[in-house]
Amino acid sequence: MATPEQILAAVNTRFPTLRLELKPLLTRGDVPGDQMYIRVKPADLLDVLRFLRDDGRTRFEQLIDLTCVDYLNFPGASDRYGVIYSLLSLTHNHRIWIKCFVNDPRPTLPTATAIWPGAEWMERELYDMFGIVFEGHPDLRRILTWDGFEAHPLRKDYPLRGKGERENYPVLNRDDA
Amino acid sequence: MDKHQYDPHTMSNDDVLTTRLDSLVNFFREKGVNWARRNSLWPLPFATACCGIELMATGASRYDVARFGAEVMRFSPRQSDLLICAGRVAIKMMPVLQRIYLQMAEPKWVISMGACASTGGVFDTYAVVQGVDQFLPVDIYVPGCPPRPETLIEGIMAIQRIVDRDGITPSSRRGKGLRLVAEPMYQIDTPPSSKTGAA
Ligand code: SF4
């Protein structure tokens, strides 16, 4: 088991030019939690992820979760979408989070399906809910909402009640049946 | 006197079957086919959320919906005549529900069970249908979140009253035959003549 600092050190010896840093994923009041994330630029994302999976000190075999936060109107936020890769090493029993920020008008990231095949549906979900396009994805379709749906409902600027999508379905009455 | 002729005063033990059949015929002339229909509703459990659990409890031994003849849950719309829509219906699911409704054979009835199926409940979001009655004809709304099994049974009994009221007239008033008119739904084309085609 390696501490987040050791994981970061391993990454930084391999990629010294990136000068990556650890940050706490959550803070309660002023107290930082002990779950740490590394912020990576989209261009470096795949290299770092592949290194984290393959290096003997880190060995993150499993992509536990892939999710996103919309920082629209968030105090002090400079980027809009924070895509979070949650990694677990079954060998070493340690975890790390990788965060990658993308922006409108076309938030784009390279796909991680070549590293973890299980990323396929998670990336589809992010595409569906946040409209983040994963380039190179083998089958980037909506996964939860229906095909005719146009919006990306987990974006903060999407109204909870929708934009009338639920009203325009055909209606059956007794004579049809 | 012929032994099989019906006369309650001279009835012996051998005649029990004949007398019962006779009263059964009278019973059906009075109550009609509806009596059989109302006591053998075959529900289709369209259980999409938590209300489905209560629907299962209704079918299980403690509440025992078999007492009302509606215990035969069928998962094929072709075999069922009562659609119990239990739970919230996502918009993506609505075409499926509509198709199931269309596939059910007449006569058919629909119960909308619970706050979600009837109004959308607390799920006033882009993804949830705000009441299946917007897209389907619903006969009975069962309120509750979830409705207790007693409430659902009350709803099934309400369907039974609908069957009684709107059903087929008893033959004591109608005379013989069901008097149901089956109209063909399609036009039978004249068969293609091989001679005109070969010209
Ligand atoms: S009405 Fe209540 S119990 Fe029924 S599906 Fe909705 S939330 Fe669940």
Short mmCIF file of C-alpha atoms and ligand atoms in Angstrom, two decimals:
data_model
loop_
_atom_site.label_atom_id
_atom_site.label_comp_id
_atom_site.label_asym_id
_atom_site.label_seq_id
_atom_site.Cartn_x
_atom_site.Cartn_y
_atom_site.Cartn_z
CA MET A 1 0.00 0.00 0.00
CA ALA A 2 1.35 3.37 -0.99
CA THR A 3 0.32 6.73 0.39
CA PRO A 4 -0.98 9.34 -2.04
CA GLU A 5 2.35 11.13 -1.65
CA GLN A 6 4.25 8.05 -2.78
CA ILE A 7 1.91 7.61 -5.72
CA LEU A 8 2.43 11.22 -6.68
CA ALA A 9 6.19 10.81 -6.35
CA ALA A 10 6.08 7.83 -8.69
CA VAL A 11 4.14 9.84 -11.26
CA ASN A 12 6.43 12.84 -10.92
CA THR A 13 9.60 10.84 -11.43
CA ARG A 14 8.12 9.51 -14.68
CA PHE A 15 6.67 12.87 -15.81
CA PRO A 16 8.88 15.52 -14.19
CA THR A 17 7.77 18.28 -16.55
CA LEU A 18 4.11 18.10 -15.52
CA ARG A 19 4.80 19.13 -11.90
CA LEU A 20 1.68 17.49 -10.61
CA GLU A 21 0.29 18.15 -7.15
CA LEU A 22 -1.98 16.47 -4.67
CA LYS A 23 -5.15 18.10 -3.51
CA PRO A 24 -7.82 16.88 -1.11
CA LEU A 25 -10.94 15.66 -2.83
CA LEU A 26 -13.19 16.92 -0.04
CA THR A 27 -12.81 19.38 2.79
CA ARG A 28 -15.12 19.67 5.71
CA GLY A 29 -14.90 23.20 7.02
CA ASP A 30 -11.15 23.80 6.87
CA VAL A 31 -10.24 20.20 7.53
CA PRO A 32 -9.08 18.38 4.40
CA GLY A 33 -10.12 14.79 3.96
CA ASP A 34 -7.56 12.07 3.37
CA GLN A 35 -8.70 11.20 -0.14
CA MET A 36 -6.39 12.96 -2.57
CA TYR A 37 -6.68 13.76 -6.23
CA ILE A 38 -4.15 14.68 -8.86
CA ARG A 39 -5.14 17.28 -11.38
CA VAL A 40 -4.03 16.45 -14.90
CA LYS A 41 -4.36 18.36 -18.13
CA PRO A 42 -6.43 16.67 -20.87
CA ALA A 43 -3.40 16.37 -23.13
CA ASP A 44 -1.45 14.38 -20.52
CA LEU A 45 -4.39 12.35 -19.26
CA LEU A 46 -3.89 9.10 -21.15
CA ASP A 47 -0.15 8.93 -20.46
CA VAL A 48 -0.66 9.40 -16.74
CA LEU A 49 -3.53 6.91 -16.58
CA ARG A 50 -1.59 4.29 -18.48
CA PHE A 51 1.44 4.80 -16.26
CA LEU A 52 -0.71 4.45 -13.15
CA ARG A 53 -2.09 1.19 -14.40
CA ASP A 54 1.18 -0.34 -15.53
CA ASP A 55 3.80 0.80 -13.04
CA GLY A 56 4.69 -1.73 -10.36
CA ARG A 57 4.44 0.80 -7.53
CA THR A 58 0.95 1.99 -8.41
CA ARG A 59 -0.81 -0.83 -10.35
CA PHE A 60 -4.25 0.65 -10.62
CA GLU A 61 -5.96 -2.26 -12.32
CA GLN A 62 -9.44 -1.02 -11.79
CA LEU A 63 -11.31 2.09 -12.83
CA ILE A 64 -13.87 2.19 -10.04
CA ASP A 65 -15.86 5.14 -11.24
CA LEU A 66 -15.85 7.87 -13.77
CA THR A 67 -17.89 10.89 -12.95
CA CYS A 68 -18.13 14.60 -13.47
CA VAL A 69 -18.93 17.79 -11.60
CA ASP A 70 -20.40 20.83 -13.27
CA TYR A 71 -18.79 23.91 -11.68
CA LEU A 72 -21.11 26.41 -13.32
CA ASN A 73 -21.41 29.46 -11.02
CA PHE A 74 -19.30 27.71 -8.41
CA PRO A 75 -17.44 30.28 -6.29
CA GLY A 76 -13.84 30.54 -7.36
CA ALA A 77 -14.07 27.96 -10.13
CA SER A 78 -12.16 28.71 -13.30
CA ASP A 79 -13.20 25.69 -15.38
CA ARG A 80 -16.61 24.24 -15.91
CA TYR A 81 -16.53 20.44 -15.98
CA GLY A 82 -14.33 18.42 -13.67
CA VAL A 83 -14.12 14.82 -14.84
CA ILE A 84 -13.02 12.51 -12.06
CA TYR A 85 -11.38 9.12 -12.52
CA SER A 86 -11.56 7.02 -9.40
CA LEU A 87 -8.88 4.33 -9.37
CA LEU A 88 -8.30 1.31 -7.18
CA SER A 89 -5.31 -0.98 -7.05
CA LEU A 90 -6.29 -4.50 -6.15
CA THR A 91 -2.65 -5.48 -5.74
CA HIS A 92 -1.66 -2.72 -3.34
CA ASN A 93 -5.09 -1.85 -1.94
CA HIS A 94 -4.72 1.88 -2.45
CA ARG A 95 -6.77 4.47 -4.23
CA ILE A 96 -6.24 7.72 -6.06
CA TRP A 97 -8.45 10.13 -7.90
CA ILE A 98 -7.51 11.87 -11.13
CA LYS A 99 -9.28 15.06 -12.04
CA CYS A 100 -9.32 16.64 -15.43
CA PHE A 101 -11.05 19.90 -16.32
CA VAL A 102 -12.70 20.61 -19.65
CA ASN A 103 -14.74 23.52 -20.91
CA ASP A 104 -17.51 24.58 -23.24
CA PRO A 105 -18.35 24.79 -26.08
CA ARG A 106 -17.22 21.26 -26.82
CA PRO A 107 -15.82 19.54 -23.75
CA THR A 108 -13.61 16.81 -25.09
CA LEU A 109 -11.41 14.16 -23.53
CA PRO A 110 -9.60 11.16 -24.99
CA THR A 111 -11.26 7.86 -24.22
CA ALA A 112 -9.84 5.56 -21.56
CA THR A 113 -11.43 2.43 -23.03
CA ALA A 114 -8.06 1.23 -24.31
CA ILE A 115 -6.72 1.28 -20.75
CA TRP A 116 -9.77 0.01 -18.89
CA PRO A 117 -12.42 -1.54 -21.17
CA GLY A 118 -14.93 -0.95 -18.38
CA ALA A 119 -14.72 2.76 -19.06
CA GLU A 120 -16.97 2.31 -22.06
CA TRP A 121 -20.35 2.59 -20.36
CA MET A 122 -19.16 5.17 -17.86
CA GLU A 123 -18.01 7.40 -20.66
CA ARG A 124 -21.34 6.91 -22.37
CA GLU A 125 -23.04 8.00 -19.19
CA LEU A 126 -20.92 11.13 -18.97
CA TYR A 127 -21.69 11.87 -22.57
CA ASP A 128 -25.38 11.40 -21.89
CA MET A 129 -25.56 13.39 -18.67
CA PHE A 130 -22.94 16.11 -19.23
CA GLY A 131 -22.29 16.09 -22.95
CA ILE A 132 -18.61 15.34 -22.59
CA VAL A 133 -17.30 13.88 -25.82
CA PHE A 134 -14.78 11.08 -25.51
CA GLU A 135 -12.73 10.96 -28.64
CA GLY A 136 -11.94 7.51 -29.94
CA HIS A 137 -14.78 5.90 -28.00
CA PRO A 138 -16.00 2.81 -29.87
CA ASP A 139 -19.72 3.48 -29.40
CA LEU A 140 -20.52 6.90 -28.00
CA ARG A 141 -24.32 6.80 -27.74
CA ARG A 142 -26.66 7.88 -24.98
CA ILE A 143 -27.02 5.22 -22.35
CA LEU A 144 -29.77 6.31 -19.95
CA THR A 145 -32.00 8.77 -21.73
CA TRP A 146 -33.69 7.93 -24.97
CA ASP A 147 -32.20 8.49 -28.39
CA GLY A 148 -34.34 11.46 -29.33
CA PHE A 149 -33.34 13.37 -26.20
CA GLU A 150 -31.32 16.47 -27.00
CA ALA A 151 -30.11 17.94 -23.73
CA HIS A 152 -27.60 16.85 -21.13
CA PRO A 153 -29.68 16.80 -17.97
CA LEU A 154 -27.05 16.85 -15.23
CA ARG A 155 -25.65 20.14 -16.43
CA LYS A 156 -26.46 22.86 -13.94
CA ASP A 157 -28.17 25.03 -16.52
CA TYR A 158 -30.69 22.33 -17.42
CA PRO A 159 -34.03 22.83 -15.65
CA LEU A 160 -35.08 20.00 -13.35
CA ARG A 161 -38.46 19.65 -14.99
CA GLY A 162 -36.97 19.44 -18.42
CA LYS A 163 -37.75 21.46 -21.50
CA GLY A 164 -41.03 19.79 -22.42
CA GLU A 165 -39.56 16.45 -23.40
CA ARG A 166 -42.05 14.55 -21.33
CA GLU A 167 -45.12 16.13 -22.89
CA ASN A 168 -44.73 15.26 -26.54
CA TYR A 169 -45.44 11.55 -26.54
CA PRO A 170 -48.32 9.95 -28.45
CA VAL A 171 -51.45 9.49 -26.36
CA LEU A 172 -53.50 6.30 -26.40
CA ASN A 173 -57.21 6.33 -25.79
CA ARG A 174 -59.71 3.53 -25.62
CA ASP A 175 -60.51 3.55 -29.28
CA ASP A 176 -56.92 2.82 -30.25
CA ALA A 177 -56.73 -0.28 -28.17
CA MET B 1 -91.71 -39.78 -12.13
CA ASP B 2 -88.46 -39.44 -14.00
CA LYS B 3 -85.66 -39.47 -11.51
CA HIS B 4 -83.76 -36.69 -13.24
CA GLN B 5 -86.55 -34.22 -13.40
CA TYR B 6 -86.05 -31.34 -11.03
CA ASP B 7 -88.38 -31.25 -8.04
CA PRO B 8 -86.95 -30.14 -4.70
CA HIS B 9 -89.66 -31.90 -2.69
CA THR B 10 -88.93 -35.35 -4.03
CA MET B 11 -85.18 -34.86 -4.21
CA SER B 12 -83.09 -37.79 -3.08
CA ASN B 13 -79.38 -37.98 -2.56
CA ASP B 14 -78.79 -39.01 -6.16
CA ASP B 15 -80.25 -35.79 -7.40
CA VAL B 16 -77.83 -33.40 -5.82
CA LEU B 17 -75.85 -32.86 -8.98
CA THR B 18 -78.86 -32.13 -11.13
CA THR B 19 -80.32 -29.60 -8.73
CA ARG B 20 -77.03 -27.79 -8.35
CA LEU B 21 -76.54 -27.52 -12.08
CA ASP B 22 -79.98 -26.12 -12.38
CA SER B 23 -79.44 -23.43 -9.80
CA LEU B 24 -76.10 -22.70 -11.44
CA VAL B 25 -77.84 -22.02 -14.72
CA ASN B 26 -80.24 -19.70 -12.94
CA PHE B 27 -77.37 -18.05 -11.18
CA PHE B 28 -75.65 -17.33 -14.47
CA ARG B 29 -78.85 -16.06 -16.03
CA GLU B 30 -79.07 -13.54 -13.21
CA LYS B 31 -75.44 -12.57 -12.75
CA GLY B 32 -74.30 -13.08 -16.27
CA VAL B 33 -70.86 -13.67 -17.67
CA ASN B 34 -69.64 -10.72 -15.64
CA TRP B 35 -69.68 -12.78 -12.50
CA ALA B 36 -67.05 -15.04 -14.00
CA ARG B 37 -65.06 -12.19 -15.44
CA ARG B 38 -64.97 -10.11 -12.32
CA ASN B 39 -63.82 -13.00 -10.20
CA SER B 40 -61.03 -14.07 -12.49
CA LEU B 41 -59.15 -10.89 -13.31
CA TRP B 42 -55.69 -11.78 -14.49
CA PRO B 43 -53.40 -8.87 -13.69
CA LEU B 44 -50.29 -7.92 -15.53
CA PRO B 45 -47.90 -6.58 -12.88
CA PHE B 46 -46.12 -3.67 -14.49
CA ALA B 47 -44.07 -3.03 -11.39
CA THR B 48 -41.35 -0.49 -12.02
CA ALA B 49 -40.54 0.78 -8.53
CA CYS B 50 -41.24 0.49 -4.82
CA CYS B 51 -45.00 0.10 -5.31
CA GLY B 52 -44.18 -3.25 -6.89
CA ILE B 53 -43.12 -4.53 -3.48
CA GLU B 54 -46.52 -3.77 -2.09
CA LEU B 55 -48.06 -5.40 -5.12
CA MET B 56 -46.10 -8.54 -4.28
CA ALA B 57 -47.32 -8.36 -0.69
CA THR B 58 -50.84 -8.15 -2.02
CA GLY B 59 -50.31 -11.33 -3.94
CA ALA B 60 -48.65 -13.14 -1.05
CA SER B 61 -50.35 -15.19 1.61
CA ARG B 62 -51.08 -12.54 4.22
CA TYR B 63 -53.29 -10.41 2.00
CA ASP B 64 -53.97 -13.14 -0.52
CA VAL B 65 -55.53 -11.46 -3.49
CA ALA B 66 -56.64 -14.96 -4.54
CA ARG B 67 -59.69 -14.30 -2.37
CA PHE B 68 -60.71 -11.87 -5.09
CA GLY B 69 -59.75 -14.11 -7.95
CA ALA B 70 -56.93 -11.88 -9.13
CA GLU B 71 -53.96 -13.93 -8.07
CA VAL B 72 -52.91 -15.17 -11.49
CA MET B 73 -50.21 -12.66 -12.31
CA ARG B 74 -49.38 -12.97 -15.96
CA PHE B 75 -46.29 -11.45 -17.48
CA SER B 76 -47.66 -11.80 -20.96
CA PRO B 77 -50.07 -9.05 -22.01
CA ARG B 78 -51.83 -11.57 -24.23
CA GLN B 79 -52.98 -13.52 -21.21
CA SER B 80 -53.99 -10.74 -18.88
CA ASP B 81 -56.90 -8.35 -18.69
CA LEU B 82 -55.92 -6.01 -15.86
CA LEU B 83 -52.85 -3.82 -16.17
CA ILE B 84 -51.58 -2.82 -12.73
CA CYS B 85 -49.12 0.00 -13.28
CA ALA B 86 -47.19 0.05 -10.01
CA GLY B 87 -44.45 2.61 -9.71
CA ARG B 88 -43.00 5.55 -11.55
CA VAL B 89 -42.71 5.27 -15.28
CA ALA B 90 -39.73 6.84 -16.97
CA ILE B 91 -40.39 8.55 -20.25
CA LYS B 92 -38.16 6.03 -21.93
CA MET B 93 -40.42 3.30 -20.53
CA MET B 94 -43.69 4.87 -21.65
CA PRO B 95 -43.66 3.42 -25.20
CA VAL B 96 -43.12 -0.02 -23.67
CA LEU B 97 -46.09 0.43 -21.38
CA GLN B 98 -48.22 1.67 -24.24
CA ARG B 99 -47.25 -1.29 -26.34
CA ILE B 100 -48.09 -3.68 -23.54
CA TYR B 101 -51.46 -2.02 -23.19
CA LEU B 102 -52.11 -2.34 -26.90
CA GLN B 103 -51.15 -6.00 -26.85
CA MET B 104 -53.65 -6.89 -24.15
CA ALA B 105 -56.82 -8.46 -25.48
CA GLU B 106 -60.22 -6.95 -24.78
CA PRO B 107 -61.81 -6.64 -22.32
CA LYS B 108 -59.08 -4.87 -20.36
CA TRP B 109 -58.81 -2.50 -17.46
CA VAL B 110 -56.01 -0.40 -16.02
CA ILE B 111 -55.16 0.36 -12.40
CA SER B 112 -52.72 3.15 -11.76
CA MET B 113 -51.19 2.24 -8.44
CA GLY B 114 -49.51 4.78 -6.22
CA ALA B 115 -48.74 8.47 -6.33
CA CYS B 116 -46.05 8.09 -8.96
CA ALA B 117 -48.04 6.19 -11.54
CA SER B 118 -51.01 8.51 -11.01
CA THR B 119 -49.27 11.90 -10.87
CA GLY B 120 -45.51 11.46 -10.98
CA GLY B 121 -45.39 11.81 -7.21
CA VAL B 122 -42.38 13.63 -5.87
CA PHE B 123 -40.45 12.88 -9.05
CA ASP B 124 -41.29 16.02 -10.94
CA THR B 125 -38.29 15.72 -13.22
CA TYR B 126 -37.54 15.66 -16.89
CA ALA B 127 -37.34 11.85 -16.95
CA VAL B 128 -40.56 10.78 -15.22
CA VAL B 129 -44.04 10.68 -16.70
CA GLN B 130 -46.36 12.89 -14.66
CA GLY B 131 -49.17 10.36 -14.48
CA VAL B 132 -49.62 7.47 -16.87
CA ASP B 133 -53.15 8.67 -17.53
CA GLN B 134 -51.65 11.36 -19.75
CA PHE B 135 -50.79 8.66 -22.23
CA LEU B 136 -53.07 5.73 -21.34
CA PRO B 137 -56.72 5.29 -20.40
CA VAL B 138 -56.78 4.55 -16.67
CA ASP B 139 -59.83 3.12 -14.88
CA ILE B 140 -58.86 3.22 -11.23
CA TYR B 141 -56.36 5.30 -9.31
CA VAL B 142 -55.10 3.76 -6.10
CA PRO B 143 -53.70 6.49 -3.85
CA GLY B 144 -50.78 6.09 -1.50
CA CYS B 145 -47.04 6.05 -1.43
CA PRO B 146 -47.05 3.11 -1.54
CA PRO B 147 -50.71 2.09 -1.19
CA ARG B 148 -51.24 -0.54 1.43
CA PRO B 149 -52.35 -3.93 0.10
CA GLU B 150 -55.83 -3.24 1.46
CA THR B 151 -55.99 -0.14 -0.71
CA LEU B 152 -54.92 -2.05 -3.77
CA ILE B 153 -57.52 -4.71 -3.02
CA GLU B 154 -60.04 -1.91 -2.74
CA GLY B 155 -58.94 -0.83 -6.21
CA ILE B 156 -59.37 -4.35 -7.55
CA MET B 157 -62.84 -4.45 -6.03
CA ALA B 158 -63.58 -1.17 -7.76
CA ILE B 159 -62.56 -2.77 -11.04
CA GLN B 160 -64.95 -5.60 -10.20
CA ARG B 161 -67.75 -3.10 -9.76
CA ILE B 162 -66.86 -1.59 -13.13
CA VAL B 163 -67.05 -5.04 -14.70
CA ASP B 164 -70.45 -5.57 -13.13
CA ARG B 165 -71.78 -2.24 -14.21
CA ASP B 166 -70.39 -1.95 -17.71
CA GLY B 167 -70.27 -5.64 -18.53
CA ILE B 168 -72.47 -7.87 -20.61
CA THR B 169 -76.18 -7.78 -19.76
CA PRO B 170 -77.34 -10.91 -17.90
CA SER B 171 -79.13 -13.38 -20.15
CA SER B 172 -82.28 -13.18 -18.00
CA ARG B 173 -82.68 -9.69 -19.44
CA ARG B 174 -80.91 -10.22 -22.74
CA GLY B 175 -82.22 -13.55 -23.99
CA LYS B 176 -80.04 -16.14 -25.59
CA GLY B 177 -76.62 -15.53 -27.04
CA LEU B 178 -74.03 -13.00 -25.99
CA ARG B 179 -75.11 -10.44 -28.62
CA LEU B 180 -71.55 -9.34 -29.03
CA VAL B 181 -70.82 -8.18 -32.54
CA ALA B 182 -67.37 -8.89 -33.80
CA GLU B 183 -66.52 -6.57 -36.67
CA PRO B 184 -63.67 -7.67 -38.90
CA MET B 185 -60.76 -5.29 -38.51
CA TYR B 186 -59.50 -5.76 -42.04
CA GLN B 187 -60.80 -5.97 -45.57
CA ILE B 188 -60.47 -9.31 -47.27
CA ASP B 189 -58.92 -8.65 -50.65
CA THR B 190 -60.08 -10.54 -53.68
CA PRO B 191 -57.48 -13.24 -54.28
CA PRO B 192 -55.02 -12.33 -57.00
CA SER B 193 -55.93 -14.07 -60.20
CA SER B 194 -53.08 -15.92 -61.80
CA LYS B 195 -54.54 -15.30 -65.25
CA THR B 196 -54.38 -11.49 -65.06
CA GLY B 197 -50.82 -11.68 -63.77
CA ALA B 198 -49.63 -13.90 -66.60
CA ALA B 199 -50.95 -11.70 -69.39
S1 SF4 C 1 -45.85 6.05 -5.12
FE1 SF4 C 1 -44.27 5.89 -3.52
S2 SF4 C 1 -44.01 3.68 -3.25
FE2 SF4 C 1 -45.05 3.97 -5.20
S3 SF4 C 1 -43.44 4.04 -6.75
FE3 SF4 C 1 -43.84 6.14 -6.12
S4 SF4 C 1 -42.36 6.55 -4.50
FE4 SF4 C 1 -42.48 4.33 -4.74
#
